[in-house]
PDB file of C-alpha atoms in Angstrom:
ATOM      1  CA  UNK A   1      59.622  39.263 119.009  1.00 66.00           C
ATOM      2  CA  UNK A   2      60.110  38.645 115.300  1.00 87.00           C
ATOM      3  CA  UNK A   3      61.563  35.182 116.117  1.00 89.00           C
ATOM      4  CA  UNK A   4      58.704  33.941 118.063  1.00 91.00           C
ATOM      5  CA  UNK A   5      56.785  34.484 114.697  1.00 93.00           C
ATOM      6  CA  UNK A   6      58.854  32.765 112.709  1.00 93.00           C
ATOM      7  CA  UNK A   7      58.563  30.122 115.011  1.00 94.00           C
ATOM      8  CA  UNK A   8      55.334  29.804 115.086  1.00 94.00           C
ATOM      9  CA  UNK A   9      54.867  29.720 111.830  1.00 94.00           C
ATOM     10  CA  UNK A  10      57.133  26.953 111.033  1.00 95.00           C
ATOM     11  CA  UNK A  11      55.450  25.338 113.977  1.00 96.00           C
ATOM     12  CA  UNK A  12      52.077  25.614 112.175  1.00 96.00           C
ATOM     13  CA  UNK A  13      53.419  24.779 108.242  1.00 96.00           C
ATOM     14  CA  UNK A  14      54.887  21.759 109.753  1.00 97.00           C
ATOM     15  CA  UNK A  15      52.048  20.840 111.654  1.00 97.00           C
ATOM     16  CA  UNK A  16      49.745  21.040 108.937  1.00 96.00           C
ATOM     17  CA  UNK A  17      52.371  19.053 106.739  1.00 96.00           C
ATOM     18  CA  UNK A  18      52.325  16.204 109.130  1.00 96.00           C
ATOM     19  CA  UNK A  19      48.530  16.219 109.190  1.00 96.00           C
ATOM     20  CA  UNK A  20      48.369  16.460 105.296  1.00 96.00           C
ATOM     21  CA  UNK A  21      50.236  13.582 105.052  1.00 95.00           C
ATOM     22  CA  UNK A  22      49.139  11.881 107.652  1.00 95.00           C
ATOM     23  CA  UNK A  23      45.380  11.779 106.501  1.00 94.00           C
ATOM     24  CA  UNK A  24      46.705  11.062 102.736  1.00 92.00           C
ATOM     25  CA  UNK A  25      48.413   7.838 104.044  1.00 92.00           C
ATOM     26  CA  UNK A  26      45.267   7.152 105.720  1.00 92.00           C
ATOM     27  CA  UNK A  27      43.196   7.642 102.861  1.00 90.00           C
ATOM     28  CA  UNK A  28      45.251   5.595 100.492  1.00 87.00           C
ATOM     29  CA  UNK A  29      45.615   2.588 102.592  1.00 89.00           C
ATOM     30  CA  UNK A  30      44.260  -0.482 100.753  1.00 86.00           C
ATOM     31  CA  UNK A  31      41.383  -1.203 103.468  1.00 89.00           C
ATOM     32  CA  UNK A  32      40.046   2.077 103.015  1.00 89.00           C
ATOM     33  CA  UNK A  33      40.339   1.780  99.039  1.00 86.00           C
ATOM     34  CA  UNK A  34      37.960  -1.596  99.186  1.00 86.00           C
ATOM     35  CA  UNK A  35      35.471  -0.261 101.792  1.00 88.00           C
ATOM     36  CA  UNK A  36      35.075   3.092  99.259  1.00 85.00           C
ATOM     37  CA  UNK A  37      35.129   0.832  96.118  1.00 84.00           C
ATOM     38  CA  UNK A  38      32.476  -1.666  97.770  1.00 83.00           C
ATOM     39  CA  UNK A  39      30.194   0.991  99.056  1.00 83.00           C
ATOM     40  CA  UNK A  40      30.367   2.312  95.243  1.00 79.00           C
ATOM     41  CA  UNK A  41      29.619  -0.494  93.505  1.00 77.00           C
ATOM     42  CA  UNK A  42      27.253  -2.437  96.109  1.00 76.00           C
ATOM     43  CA  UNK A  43      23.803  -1.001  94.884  1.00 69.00           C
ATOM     44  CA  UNK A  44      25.353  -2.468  91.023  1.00 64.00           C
ATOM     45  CA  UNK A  45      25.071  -6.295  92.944  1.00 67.00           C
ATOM     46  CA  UNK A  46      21.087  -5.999  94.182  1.00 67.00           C
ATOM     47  CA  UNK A  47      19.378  -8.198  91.671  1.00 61.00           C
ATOM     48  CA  UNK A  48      15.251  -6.452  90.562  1.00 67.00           C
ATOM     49  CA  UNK A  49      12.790  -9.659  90.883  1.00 69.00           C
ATOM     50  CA  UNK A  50      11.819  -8.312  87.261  1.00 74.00           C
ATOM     51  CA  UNK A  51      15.457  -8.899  85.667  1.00 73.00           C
ATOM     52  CA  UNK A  52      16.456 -11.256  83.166  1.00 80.00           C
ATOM     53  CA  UNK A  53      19.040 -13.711  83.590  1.00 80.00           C
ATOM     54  CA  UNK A  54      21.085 -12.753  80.672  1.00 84.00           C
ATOM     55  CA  UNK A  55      20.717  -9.195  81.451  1.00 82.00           C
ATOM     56  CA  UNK A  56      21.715  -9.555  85.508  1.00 78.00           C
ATOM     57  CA  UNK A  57      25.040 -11.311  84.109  1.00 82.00           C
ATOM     58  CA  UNK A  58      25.426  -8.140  82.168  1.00 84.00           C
ATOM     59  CA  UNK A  59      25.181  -6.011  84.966  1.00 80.00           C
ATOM     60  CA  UNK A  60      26.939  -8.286  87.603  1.00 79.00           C
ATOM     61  CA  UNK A  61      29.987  -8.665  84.563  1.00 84.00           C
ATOM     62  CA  UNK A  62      29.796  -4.527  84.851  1.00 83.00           C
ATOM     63  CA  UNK A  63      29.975  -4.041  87.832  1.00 80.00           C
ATOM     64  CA  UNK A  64      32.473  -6.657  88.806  1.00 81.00           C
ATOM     65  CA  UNK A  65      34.853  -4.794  86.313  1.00 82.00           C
ATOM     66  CA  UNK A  66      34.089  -1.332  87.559  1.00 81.00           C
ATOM     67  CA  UNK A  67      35.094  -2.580  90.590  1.00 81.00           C
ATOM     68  CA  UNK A  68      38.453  -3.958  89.872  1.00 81.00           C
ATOM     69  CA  UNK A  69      38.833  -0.656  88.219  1.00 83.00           C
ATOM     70  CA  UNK A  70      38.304   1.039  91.269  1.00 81.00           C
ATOM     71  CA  UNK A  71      40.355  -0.935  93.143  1.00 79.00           C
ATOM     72  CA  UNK A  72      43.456  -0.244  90.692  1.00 79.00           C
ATOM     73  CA  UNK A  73      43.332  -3.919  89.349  1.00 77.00           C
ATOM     74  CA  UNK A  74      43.914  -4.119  85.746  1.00 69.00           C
TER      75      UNK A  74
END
């Protein structure tokens, strides 16, 4: 009786292990780092009618570097 515990809970720590790690190396992966860093950053690239020019390549310069920043691109 005591070693069906034991067995089920190494059964369940190493389940959850291979889910943590699975879902890390998921989460990581570089697709999923651009479609989080360009959902971020894509309201920064809508240009306001009412916007200078010198002040949209302001913003756009911003935003493209807070974007390579996300990205982990120095």
């Amino acid at each position: 009786m005591n070693s069906f515990r034991i067995a089920k809970l190494i059964i369940v720590f190493s389940s959850l292990s291979y889910l943590s790690i699975t879902f890390l190396r998921n989460y990581n992966s570089p697709e999923n780092i651009e479609k989080r860093c360009t959902l971020k950053f894509e309201k920064d690239f809508k240009n306001p009618l009412e916007t200078s020019r010198e002040e949209w390549d302001q913003i756009l310069d911003l935003a493209d570097n807070n974007y390579l920043k996300c990205m982990g691109i120095p």
